[in-house]
Short mmCIF file of C-alpha atoms and ligand atoms in Angstrom, two decimals:
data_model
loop_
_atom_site.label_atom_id
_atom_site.label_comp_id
_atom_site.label_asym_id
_atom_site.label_seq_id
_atom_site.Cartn_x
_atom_site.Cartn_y
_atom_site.Cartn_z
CA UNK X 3 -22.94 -12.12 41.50
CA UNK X 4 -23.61 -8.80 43.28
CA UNK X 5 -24.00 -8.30 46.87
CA UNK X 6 -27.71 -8.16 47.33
CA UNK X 7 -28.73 -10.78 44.90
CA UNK X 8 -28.50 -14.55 44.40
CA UNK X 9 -28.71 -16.81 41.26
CA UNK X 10 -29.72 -20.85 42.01
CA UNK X 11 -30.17 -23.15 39.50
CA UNK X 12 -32.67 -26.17 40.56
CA UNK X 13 -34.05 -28.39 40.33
CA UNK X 14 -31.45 -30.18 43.45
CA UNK X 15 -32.13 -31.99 46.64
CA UNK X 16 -31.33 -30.40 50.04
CA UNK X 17 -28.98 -33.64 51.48
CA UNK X 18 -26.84 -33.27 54.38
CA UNK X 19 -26.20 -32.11 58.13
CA UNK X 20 -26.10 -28.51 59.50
CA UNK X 21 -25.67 -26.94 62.91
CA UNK X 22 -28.10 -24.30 62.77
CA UNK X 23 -26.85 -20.21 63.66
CA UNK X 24 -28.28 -18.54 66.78
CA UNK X 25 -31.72 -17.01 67.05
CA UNK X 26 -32.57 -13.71 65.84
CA UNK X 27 -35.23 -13.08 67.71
CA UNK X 28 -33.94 -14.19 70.90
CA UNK X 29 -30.48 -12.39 70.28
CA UNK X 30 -31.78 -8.91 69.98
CA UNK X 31 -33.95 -8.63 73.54
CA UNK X 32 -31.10 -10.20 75.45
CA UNK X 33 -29.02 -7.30 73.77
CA UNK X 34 -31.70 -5.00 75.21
CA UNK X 35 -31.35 -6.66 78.40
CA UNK X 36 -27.98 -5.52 79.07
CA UNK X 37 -28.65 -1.86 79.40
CA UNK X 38 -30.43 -3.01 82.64
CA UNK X 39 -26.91 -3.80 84.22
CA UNK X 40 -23.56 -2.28 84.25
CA UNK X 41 -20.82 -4.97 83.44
CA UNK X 42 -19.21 -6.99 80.55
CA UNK X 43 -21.59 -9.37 79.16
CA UNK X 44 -20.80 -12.62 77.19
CA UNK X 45 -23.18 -13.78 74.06
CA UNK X 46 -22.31 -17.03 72.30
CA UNK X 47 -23.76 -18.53 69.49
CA UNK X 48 -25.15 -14.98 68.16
CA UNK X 49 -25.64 -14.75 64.86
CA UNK X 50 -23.65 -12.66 62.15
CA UNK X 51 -27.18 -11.08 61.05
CA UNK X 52 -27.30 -6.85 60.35
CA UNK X 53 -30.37 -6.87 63.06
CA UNK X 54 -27.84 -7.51 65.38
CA UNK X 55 -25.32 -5.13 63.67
CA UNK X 56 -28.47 -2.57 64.06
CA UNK X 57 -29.01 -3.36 67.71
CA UNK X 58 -25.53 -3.25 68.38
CA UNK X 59 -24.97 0.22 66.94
CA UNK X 60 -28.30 1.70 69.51
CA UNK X 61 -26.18 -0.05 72.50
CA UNK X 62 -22.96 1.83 71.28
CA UNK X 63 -25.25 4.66 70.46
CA UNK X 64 -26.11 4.18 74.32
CA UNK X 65 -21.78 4.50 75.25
CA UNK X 66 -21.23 0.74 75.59
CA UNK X 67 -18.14 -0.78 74.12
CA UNK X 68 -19.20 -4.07 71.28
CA UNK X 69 -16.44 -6.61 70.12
CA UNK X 70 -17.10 -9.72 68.47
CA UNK X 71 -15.31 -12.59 67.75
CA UNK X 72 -17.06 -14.28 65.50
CA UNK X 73 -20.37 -15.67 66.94
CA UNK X 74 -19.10 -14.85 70.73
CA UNK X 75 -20.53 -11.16 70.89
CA UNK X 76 -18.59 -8.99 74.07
CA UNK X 77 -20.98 -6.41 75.17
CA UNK X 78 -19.68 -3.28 78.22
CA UNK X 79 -22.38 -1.25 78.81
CA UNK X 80 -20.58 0.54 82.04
CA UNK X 81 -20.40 3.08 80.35
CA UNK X 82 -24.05 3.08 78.40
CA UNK X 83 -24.83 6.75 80.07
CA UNK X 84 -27.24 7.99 77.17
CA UNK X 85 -30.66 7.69 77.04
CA UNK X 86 -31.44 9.63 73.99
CA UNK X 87 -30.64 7.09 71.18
CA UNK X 88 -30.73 8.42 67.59
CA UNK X 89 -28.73 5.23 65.84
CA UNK X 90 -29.86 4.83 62.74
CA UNK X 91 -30.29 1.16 63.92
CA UNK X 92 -33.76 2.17 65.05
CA UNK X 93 -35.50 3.35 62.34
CA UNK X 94 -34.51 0.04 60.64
CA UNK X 95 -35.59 -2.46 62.71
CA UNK X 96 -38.61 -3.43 65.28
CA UNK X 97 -36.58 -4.72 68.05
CA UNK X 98 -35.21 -1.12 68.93
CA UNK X 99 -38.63 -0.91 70.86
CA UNK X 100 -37.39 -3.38 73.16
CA UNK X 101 -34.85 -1.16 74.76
CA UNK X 102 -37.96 1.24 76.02
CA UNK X 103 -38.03 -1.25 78.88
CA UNK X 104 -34.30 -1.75 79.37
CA UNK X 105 -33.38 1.74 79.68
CA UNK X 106 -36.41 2.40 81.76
CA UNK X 107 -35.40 -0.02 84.02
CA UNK X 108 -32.19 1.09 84.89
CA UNK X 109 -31.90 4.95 83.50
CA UNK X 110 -35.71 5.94 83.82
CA UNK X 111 -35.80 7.89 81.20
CA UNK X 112 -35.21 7.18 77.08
CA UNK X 113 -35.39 8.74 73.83
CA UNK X 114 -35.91 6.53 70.59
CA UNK X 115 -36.76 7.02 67.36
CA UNK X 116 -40.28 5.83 66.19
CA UNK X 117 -39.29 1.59 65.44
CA UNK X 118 -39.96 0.97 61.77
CA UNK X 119 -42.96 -0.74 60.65
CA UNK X 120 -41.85 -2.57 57.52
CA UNK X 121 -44.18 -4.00 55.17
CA UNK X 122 -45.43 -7.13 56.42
CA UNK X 123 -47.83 -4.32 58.77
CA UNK X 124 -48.17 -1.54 60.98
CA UNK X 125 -46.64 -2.66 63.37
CA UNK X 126 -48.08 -0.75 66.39
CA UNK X 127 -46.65 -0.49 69.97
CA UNK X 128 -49.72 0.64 72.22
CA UNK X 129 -49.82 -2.68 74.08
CA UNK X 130 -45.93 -2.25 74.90
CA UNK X 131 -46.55 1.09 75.83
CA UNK X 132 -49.82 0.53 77.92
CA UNK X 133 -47.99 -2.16 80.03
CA UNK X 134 -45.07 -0.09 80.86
CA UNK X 135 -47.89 2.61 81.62
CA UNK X 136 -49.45 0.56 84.12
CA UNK X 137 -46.06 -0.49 85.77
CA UNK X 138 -44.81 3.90 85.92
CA UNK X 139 -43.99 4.96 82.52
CA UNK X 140 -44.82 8.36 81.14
CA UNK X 141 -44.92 8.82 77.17
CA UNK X 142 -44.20 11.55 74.92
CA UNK X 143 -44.37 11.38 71.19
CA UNK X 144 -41.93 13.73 69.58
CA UNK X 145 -41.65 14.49 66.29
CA UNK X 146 -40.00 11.50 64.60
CA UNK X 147 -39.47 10.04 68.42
CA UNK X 148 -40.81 8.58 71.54
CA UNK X 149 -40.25 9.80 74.73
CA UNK X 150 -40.24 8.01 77.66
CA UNK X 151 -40.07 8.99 81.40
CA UNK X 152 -40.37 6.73 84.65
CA UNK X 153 -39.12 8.56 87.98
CA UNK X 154 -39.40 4.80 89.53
CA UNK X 155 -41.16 1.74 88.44
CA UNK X 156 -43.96 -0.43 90.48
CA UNK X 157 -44.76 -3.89 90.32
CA UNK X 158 -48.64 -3.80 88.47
CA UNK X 159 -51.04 -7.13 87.66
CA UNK X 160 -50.98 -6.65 83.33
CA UNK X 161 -53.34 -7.95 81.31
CA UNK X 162 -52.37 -8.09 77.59
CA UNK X 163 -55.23 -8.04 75.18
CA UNK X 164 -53.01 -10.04 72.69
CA UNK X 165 -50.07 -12.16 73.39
CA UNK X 166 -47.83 -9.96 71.80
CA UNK X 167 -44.23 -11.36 71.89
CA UNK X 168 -42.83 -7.75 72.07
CA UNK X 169 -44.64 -6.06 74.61
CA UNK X 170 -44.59 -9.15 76.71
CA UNK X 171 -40.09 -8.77 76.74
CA UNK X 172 -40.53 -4.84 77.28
CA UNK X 173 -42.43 -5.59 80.14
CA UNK X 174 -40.91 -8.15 81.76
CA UNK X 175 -37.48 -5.83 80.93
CA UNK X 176 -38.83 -2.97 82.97
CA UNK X 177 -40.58 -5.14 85.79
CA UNK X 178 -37.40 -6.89 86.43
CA UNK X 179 -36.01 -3.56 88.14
CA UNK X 180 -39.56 -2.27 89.53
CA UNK X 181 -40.35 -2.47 93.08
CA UNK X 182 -42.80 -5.20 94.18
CA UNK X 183 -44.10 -7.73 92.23
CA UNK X 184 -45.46 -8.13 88.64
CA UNK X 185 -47.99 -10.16 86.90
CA UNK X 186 -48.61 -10.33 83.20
CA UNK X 187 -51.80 -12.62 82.25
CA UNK X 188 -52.04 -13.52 78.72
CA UNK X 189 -48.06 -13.48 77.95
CA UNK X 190 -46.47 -14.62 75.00
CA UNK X 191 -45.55 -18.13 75.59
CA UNK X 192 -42.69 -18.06 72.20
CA UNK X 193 -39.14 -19.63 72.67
CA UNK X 194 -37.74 -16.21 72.86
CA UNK X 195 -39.09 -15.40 76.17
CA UNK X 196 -38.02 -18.27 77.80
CA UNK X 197 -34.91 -18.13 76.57
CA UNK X 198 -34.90 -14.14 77.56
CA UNK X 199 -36.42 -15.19 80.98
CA UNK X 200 -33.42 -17.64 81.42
CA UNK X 201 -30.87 -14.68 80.85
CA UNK X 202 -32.37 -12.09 82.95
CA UNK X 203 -32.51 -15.10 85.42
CA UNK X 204 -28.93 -15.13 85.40
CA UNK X 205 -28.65 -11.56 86.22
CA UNK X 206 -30.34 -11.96 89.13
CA UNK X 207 -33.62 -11.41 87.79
CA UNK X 208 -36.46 -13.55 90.15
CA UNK X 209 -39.06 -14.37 87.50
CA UNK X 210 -41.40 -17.60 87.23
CA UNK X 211 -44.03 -19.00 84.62
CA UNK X 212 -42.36 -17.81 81.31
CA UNK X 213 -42.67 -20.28 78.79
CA UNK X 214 -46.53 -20.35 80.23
CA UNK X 215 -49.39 -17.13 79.91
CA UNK X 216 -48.70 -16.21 83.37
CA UNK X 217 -46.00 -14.36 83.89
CA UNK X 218 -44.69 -13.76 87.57
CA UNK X 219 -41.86 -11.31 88.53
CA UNK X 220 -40.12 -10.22 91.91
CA UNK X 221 -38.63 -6.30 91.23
CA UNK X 222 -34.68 -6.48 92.66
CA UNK X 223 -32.84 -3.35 93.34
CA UNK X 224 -30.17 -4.24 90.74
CA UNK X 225 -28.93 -6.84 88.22
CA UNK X 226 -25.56 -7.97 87.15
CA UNK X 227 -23.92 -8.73 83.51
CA UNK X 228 -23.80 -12.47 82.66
CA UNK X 229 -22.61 -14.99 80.02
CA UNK X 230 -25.00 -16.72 78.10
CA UNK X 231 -25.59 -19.33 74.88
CA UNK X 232 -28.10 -17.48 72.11
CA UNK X 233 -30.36 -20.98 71.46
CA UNK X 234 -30.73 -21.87 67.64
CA UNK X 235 -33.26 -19.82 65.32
CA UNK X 236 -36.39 -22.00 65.17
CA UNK X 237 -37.29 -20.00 61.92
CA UNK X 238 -33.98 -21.13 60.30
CA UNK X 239 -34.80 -24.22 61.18
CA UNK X 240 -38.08 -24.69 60.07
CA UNK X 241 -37.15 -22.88 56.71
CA UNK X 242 -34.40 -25.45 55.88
CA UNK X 243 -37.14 -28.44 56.76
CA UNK X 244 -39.54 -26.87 54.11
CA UNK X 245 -36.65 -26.34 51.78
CA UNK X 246 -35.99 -30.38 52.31
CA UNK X 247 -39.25 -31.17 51.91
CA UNK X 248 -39.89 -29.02 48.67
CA UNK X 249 -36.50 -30.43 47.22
CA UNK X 250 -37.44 -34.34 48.31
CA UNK X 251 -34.36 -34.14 50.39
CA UNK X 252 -33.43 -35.48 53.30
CA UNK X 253 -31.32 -33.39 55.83
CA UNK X 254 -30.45 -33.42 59.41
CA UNK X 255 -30.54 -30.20 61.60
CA UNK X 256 -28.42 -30.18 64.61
CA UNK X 257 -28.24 -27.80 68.12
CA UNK X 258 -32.03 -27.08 67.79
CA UNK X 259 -33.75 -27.37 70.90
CA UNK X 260 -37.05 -29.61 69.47
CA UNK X 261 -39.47 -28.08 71.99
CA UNK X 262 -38.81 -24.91 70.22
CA UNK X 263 -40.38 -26.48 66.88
CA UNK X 264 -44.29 -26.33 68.39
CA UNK X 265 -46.69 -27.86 66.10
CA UNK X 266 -44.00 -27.73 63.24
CA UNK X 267 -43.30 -31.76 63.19
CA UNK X 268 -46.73 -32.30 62.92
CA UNK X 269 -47.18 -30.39 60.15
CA UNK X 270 -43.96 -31.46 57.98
CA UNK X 271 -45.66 -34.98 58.75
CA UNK X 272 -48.82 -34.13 57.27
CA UNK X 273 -47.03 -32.77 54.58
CA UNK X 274 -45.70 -36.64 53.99
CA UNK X 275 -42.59 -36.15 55.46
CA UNK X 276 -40.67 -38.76 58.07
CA UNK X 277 -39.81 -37.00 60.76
CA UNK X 278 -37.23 -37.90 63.81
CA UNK X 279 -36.73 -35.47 66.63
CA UNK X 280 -33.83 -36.59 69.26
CA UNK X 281 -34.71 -33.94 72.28
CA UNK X 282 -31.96 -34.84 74.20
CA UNK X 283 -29.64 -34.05 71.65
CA UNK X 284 -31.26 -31.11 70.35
CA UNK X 285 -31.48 -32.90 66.82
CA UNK X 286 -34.09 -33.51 63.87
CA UNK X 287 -33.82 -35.66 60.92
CA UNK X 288 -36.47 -35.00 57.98
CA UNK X 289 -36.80 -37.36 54.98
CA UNK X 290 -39.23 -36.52 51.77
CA UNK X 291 -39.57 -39.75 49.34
CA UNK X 292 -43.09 -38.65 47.82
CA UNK X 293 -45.41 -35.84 46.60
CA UNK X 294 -46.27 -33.16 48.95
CA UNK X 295 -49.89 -33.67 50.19
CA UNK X 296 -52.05 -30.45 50.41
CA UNK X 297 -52.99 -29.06 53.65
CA UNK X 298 -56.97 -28.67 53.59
CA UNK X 299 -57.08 -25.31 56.17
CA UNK X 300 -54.25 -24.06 58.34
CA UNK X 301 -53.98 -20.92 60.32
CA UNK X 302 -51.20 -18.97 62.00
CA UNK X 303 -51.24 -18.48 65.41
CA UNK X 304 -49.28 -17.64 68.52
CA UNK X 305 -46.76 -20.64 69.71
CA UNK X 306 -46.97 -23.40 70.12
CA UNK X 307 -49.32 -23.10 66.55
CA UNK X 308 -48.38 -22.99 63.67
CA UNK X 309 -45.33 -19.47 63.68
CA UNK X 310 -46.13 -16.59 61.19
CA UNK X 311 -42.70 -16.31 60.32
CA UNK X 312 -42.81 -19.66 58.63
CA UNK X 313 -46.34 -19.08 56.77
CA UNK X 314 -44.27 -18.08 53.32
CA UNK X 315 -42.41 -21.14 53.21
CA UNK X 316 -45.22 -23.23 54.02
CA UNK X 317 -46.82 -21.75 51.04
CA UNK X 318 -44.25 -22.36 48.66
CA UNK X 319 -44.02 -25.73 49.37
CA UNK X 320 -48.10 -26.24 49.48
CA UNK X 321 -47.67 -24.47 45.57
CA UNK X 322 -46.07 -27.95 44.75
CA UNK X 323 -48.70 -30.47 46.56
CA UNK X 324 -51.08 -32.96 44.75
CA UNK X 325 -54.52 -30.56 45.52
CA UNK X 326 -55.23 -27.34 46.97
CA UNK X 327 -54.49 -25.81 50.24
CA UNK X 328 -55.74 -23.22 52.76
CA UNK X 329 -53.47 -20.59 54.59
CA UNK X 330 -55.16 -17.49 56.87
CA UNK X 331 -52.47 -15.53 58.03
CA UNK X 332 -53.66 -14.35 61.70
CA UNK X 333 -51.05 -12.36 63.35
CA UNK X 334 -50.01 -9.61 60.50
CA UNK X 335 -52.09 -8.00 58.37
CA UNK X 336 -49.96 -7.75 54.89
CA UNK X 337 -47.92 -10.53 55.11
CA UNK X 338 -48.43 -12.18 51.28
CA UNK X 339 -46.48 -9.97 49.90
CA UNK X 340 -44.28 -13.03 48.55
CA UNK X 341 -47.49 -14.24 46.90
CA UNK X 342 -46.66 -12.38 43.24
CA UNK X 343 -42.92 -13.63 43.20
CA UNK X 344 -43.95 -16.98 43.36
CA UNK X 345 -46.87 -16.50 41.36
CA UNK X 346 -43.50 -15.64 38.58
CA UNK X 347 -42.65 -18.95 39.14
CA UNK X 348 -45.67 -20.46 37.93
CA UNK X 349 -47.52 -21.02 41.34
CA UNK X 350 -51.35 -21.14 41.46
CA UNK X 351 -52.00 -18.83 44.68
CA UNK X 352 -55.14 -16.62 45.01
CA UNK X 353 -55.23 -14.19 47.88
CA UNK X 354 -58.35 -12.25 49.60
CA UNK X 355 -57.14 -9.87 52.97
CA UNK X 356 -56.09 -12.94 55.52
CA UNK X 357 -56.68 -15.73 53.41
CA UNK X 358 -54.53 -17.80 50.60
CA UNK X 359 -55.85 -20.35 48.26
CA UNK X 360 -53.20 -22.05 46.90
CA UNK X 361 -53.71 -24.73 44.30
CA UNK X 362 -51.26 -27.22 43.86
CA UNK X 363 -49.88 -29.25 41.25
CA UNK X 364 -47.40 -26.47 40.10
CA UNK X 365 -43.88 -27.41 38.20
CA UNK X 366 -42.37 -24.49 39.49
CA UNK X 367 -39.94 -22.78 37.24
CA UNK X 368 -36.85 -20.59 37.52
CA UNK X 369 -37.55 -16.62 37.05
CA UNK X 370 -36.31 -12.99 38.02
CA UNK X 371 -37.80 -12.69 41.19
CA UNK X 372 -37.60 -9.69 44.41
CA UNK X 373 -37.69 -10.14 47.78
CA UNK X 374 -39.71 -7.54 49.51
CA UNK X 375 -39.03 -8.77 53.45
CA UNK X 376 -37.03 -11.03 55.43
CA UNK X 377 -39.45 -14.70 55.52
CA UNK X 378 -40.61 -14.36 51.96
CA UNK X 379 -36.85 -13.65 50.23
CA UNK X 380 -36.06 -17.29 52.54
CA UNK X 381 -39.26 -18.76 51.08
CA UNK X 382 -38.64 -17.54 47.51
CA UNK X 383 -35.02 -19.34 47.93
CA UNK X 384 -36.68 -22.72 48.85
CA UNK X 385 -38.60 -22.15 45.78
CA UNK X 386 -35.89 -21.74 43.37
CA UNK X 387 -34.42 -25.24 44.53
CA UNK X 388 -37.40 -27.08 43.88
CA UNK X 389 -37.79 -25.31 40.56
CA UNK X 390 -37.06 -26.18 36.94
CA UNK X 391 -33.61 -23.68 35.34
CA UNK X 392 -32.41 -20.75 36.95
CA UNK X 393 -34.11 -18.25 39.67
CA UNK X 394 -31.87 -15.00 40.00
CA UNK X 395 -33.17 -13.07 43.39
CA UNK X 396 -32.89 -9.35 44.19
CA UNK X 397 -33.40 -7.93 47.67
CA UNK X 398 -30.89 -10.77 49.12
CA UNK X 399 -30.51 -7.67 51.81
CA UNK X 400 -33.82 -8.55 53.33
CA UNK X 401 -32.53 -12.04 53.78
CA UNK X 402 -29.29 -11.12 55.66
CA UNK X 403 -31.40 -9.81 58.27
CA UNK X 404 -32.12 -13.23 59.65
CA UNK X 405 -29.87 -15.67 57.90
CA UNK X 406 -26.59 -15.14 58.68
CA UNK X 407 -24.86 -17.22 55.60
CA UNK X 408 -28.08 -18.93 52.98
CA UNK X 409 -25.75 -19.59 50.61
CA UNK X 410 -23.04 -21.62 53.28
CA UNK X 411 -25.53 -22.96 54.96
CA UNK X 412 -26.90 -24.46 51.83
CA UNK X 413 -23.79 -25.41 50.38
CA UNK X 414 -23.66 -27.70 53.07
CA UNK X 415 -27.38 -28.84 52.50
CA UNK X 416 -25.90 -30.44 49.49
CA UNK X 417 -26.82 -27.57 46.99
CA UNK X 418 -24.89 -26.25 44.26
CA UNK X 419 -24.35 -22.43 43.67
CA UNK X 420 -22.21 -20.50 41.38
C1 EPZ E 528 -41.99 -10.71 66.99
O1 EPZ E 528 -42.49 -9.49 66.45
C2 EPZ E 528 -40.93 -11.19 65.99
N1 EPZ E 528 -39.87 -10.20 65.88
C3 EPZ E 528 -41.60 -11.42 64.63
O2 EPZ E 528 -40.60 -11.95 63.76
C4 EPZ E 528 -42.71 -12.45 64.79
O3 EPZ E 528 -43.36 -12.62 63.55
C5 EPZ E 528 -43.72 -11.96 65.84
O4 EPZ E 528 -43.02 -11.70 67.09
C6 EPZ E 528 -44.82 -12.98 66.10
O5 EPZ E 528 -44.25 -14.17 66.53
C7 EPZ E 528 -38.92 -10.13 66.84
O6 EPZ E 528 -38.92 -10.89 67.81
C8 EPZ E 528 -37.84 -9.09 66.66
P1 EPZ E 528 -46.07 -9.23 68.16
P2 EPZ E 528 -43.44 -8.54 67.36
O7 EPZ E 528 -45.95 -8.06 69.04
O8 EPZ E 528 -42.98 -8.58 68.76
C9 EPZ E 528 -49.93 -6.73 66.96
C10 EPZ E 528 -39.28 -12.06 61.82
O9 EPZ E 528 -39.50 -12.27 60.62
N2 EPZ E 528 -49.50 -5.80 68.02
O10 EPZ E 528 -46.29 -10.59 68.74
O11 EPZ E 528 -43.55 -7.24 66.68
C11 EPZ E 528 -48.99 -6.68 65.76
O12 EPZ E 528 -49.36 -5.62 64.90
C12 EPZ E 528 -40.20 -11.15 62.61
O13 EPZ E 528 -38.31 -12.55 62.48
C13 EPZ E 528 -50.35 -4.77 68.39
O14 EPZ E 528 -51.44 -4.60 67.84
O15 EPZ E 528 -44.81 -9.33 67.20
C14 EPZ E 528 -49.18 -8.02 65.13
O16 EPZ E 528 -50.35 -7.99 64.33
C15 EPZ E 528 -41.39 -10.65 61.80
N3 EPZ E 528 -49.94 -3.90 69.35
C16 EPZ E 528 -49.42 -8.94 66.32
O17 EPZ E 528 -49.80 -8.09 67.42
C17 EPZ E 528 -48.73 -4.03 69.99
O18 EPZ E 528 -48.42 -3.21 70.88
C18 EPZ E 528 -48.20 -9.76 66.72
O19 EPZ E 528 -47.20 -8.87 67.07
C19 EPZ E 528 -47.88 -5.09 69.59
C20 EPZ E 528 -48.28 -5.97 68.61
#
């Protein structure tokens, strides 16, 4: 099979145990991170994933040294000296944005070019770059760049209009490093900025409240390198639980911290699975023994509601239940693009701007299907175990930007692939 494209032949169960890889999206701010600090920095548990491959070519981009041994990631940023980044990294990926703070923090000036949008939306950065406004920031937009200047940073009282998860890291990046003391009201409360919170802690970093809308943090004069453990992708999890329900399975996920999950158990429950969630072993066990039940309205939200990322797969598996469903995607503006693919594979799924009417009672069959972005290649996967003959996928490249191995991971799920 080439590279980019995967053949699965269903329908199978999803049956079995898996340890589930590190977190994308709280990998690639803690990468950002570093360029606040000189020093050698341990990551462990960080996935094999080419966002991290992007990020990791801006921080050599940047003059820091990278080696990786297999998911422990070895980071030396003494000497990351340049603040005019041109990696081609950028331009490929959102989380580029993230090193605006970073580098602001420690170098007070950076260059990088415009982040890509992609096609789930615009993807606009004014409330990143408003907040590191308030806290000293000066922007210039270049040509095919942004600019960014900040002789030194103060502590400021931010109020974010929307609880964006990336302008809430950039400016709790910058505000670890400015002098006095910063509030941001109306943070993102997602996994990944606790877990980010936790390694800037380690740095030396004096914040409080993350995890909560309230944001508090004490500017130091400097910060340190550290070691940390990348926690497991929530997203990754909660595909593989959809995937288990869709398929009737019954699977086990293992080193995912359950508070991380949000309203997700609920959900899989009201989608007649039996749920277990061991917290103190970071474990959940998901069992699915009868039809899927429809899910009368259900919006995406900020966490802990119900995660964007995982709207896709939700769909697919609401394509199979016994009545029709509601889905009204809140956060991104174009993010059904997975609706025609599926439609291929004989869902019922009508779509008008945010909202999704999906019918139910579909015997989904095998087809030649694309994946146009990251969640909705995943989602179309789930879909071709569940279906009836053989589902070959192109655009398996948008998948390896957040799964790190689909097809080992599902090999041991129990599924067959040739
Ligand atoms: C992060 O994106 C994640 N990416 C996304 O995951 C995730 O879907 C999203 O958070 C929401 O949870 C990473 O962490 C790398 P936002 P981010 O800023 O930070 C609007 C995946 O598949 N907005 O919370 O870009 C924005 O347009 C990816 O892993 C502004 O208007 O998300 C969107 O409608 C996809 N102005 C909404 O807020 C801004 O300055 C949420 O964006 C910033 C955002």
């Amino acid at each position: 099979m080439e590279e980019d494209r995967l053949e699965i032949v269903g329908p199978q169960r999803m049956c079995g145990e898996l340890l589930v890889q590190g977190s994308k999206n709280a990998a690639l701010p803690m990468l950002a991170a570093m360029l606040l600090a000189e020093g050698v920095y341990i990551l462990h548990h960080c996935p094999q994933i080419t966002d991290v491959d992007h990020m990791l070519e801006l921080l050599m981009d940047a003059g820091c040294l990278v080696h990786r041994e297999g998911h422990m990631l070895i980071v030396d940023t003494r000497g990351a000296e340049r603040c005019r980044l041109s990696g081609s990294g950028a331009g490929k990926m959102r989380a580029g944005v993230t090193l605006l703070g970073s580098m602001l923090g420690r170098m007070h000036e950076v260059e990088i070019p415009y982040p890509g949008g992609c096609t789930i939306g615009r993807r606009p950065i004014d409330l990143h770059l408003k907040g590191l406004e308030q806290l000293g920031a000066v922007f210039e937009h270049r040509e095919h760049a942004l600019a960014g200047y900040a002789k030194d940073l103060r502590g400021a009282d931010i109020v974010l209009d929307f609880p964006s998860v990336g302008a809430t890291e950039n400016i709790l990046l910058a505000a670890t490093l400015a002098k006095g003391r910063t509030v941001i009201h109306g943070a993102a409360r997602e996994p990944e900025i606790t877990s980010l919170a936790g390694f800037l802690r380690k740095m030396g970093a004096h914040i409080e409240g993350e995890g909560t809308a309230e944001i508090r943090v004490e500017g130091v004069e400097r910060l340190h390198a550290a070691e940390y453990i990348v926690p497991s992708d929530r997203i990754v999890a909660g595909t593989y639980l959809l995937g288990a329900v869709m398929t009737g399975g019954e699977v086990r996920l293992l080193h995912v911290p359950t508070q991380h999950l949000g309203v997700l158990p609920r959900i899989l429950a009201q989608l007649g699975a039996e749920i277990a969630l061991w917290e103190e072993q970071d474990e959940i066990s998901l069992k699915m023994e009868r039809r899927i039940h429809p899910i009368p309205y259900l919006a995406t939200a900020p966490f802990p509601d119900f995660p964007t990322d995982l709207q896709s797969a939700l769909m697919a598996a609401l394509a199979m239940a016994s009545g029709p469903s509601f889905l009204e995607e809140k956060i991104f503006e174009a993010r059904f693009q997975v609706v025609p693919e599926l439609r291929k594979m004989g869902a019922r799924i009508y779509e008008e701007d945010s909202l999704a009417v999906i019918e139910g009672e579909a015997r989904l069959r095998g087809a030649q299907v694309e994946a146009r972005e990251l969640r909705g290649g995943a989602a179309l996967i789930m879909a071709a175990l569940a279906a009836e003959g053989k589902t070959v996928l192109g655009g398996m490249e948008f998948v390896k930007r957040g799964y790190e191995d689909i097809q080992g991971d599902l090999k041991k799920l129990g599924i067959v692939l040739h």
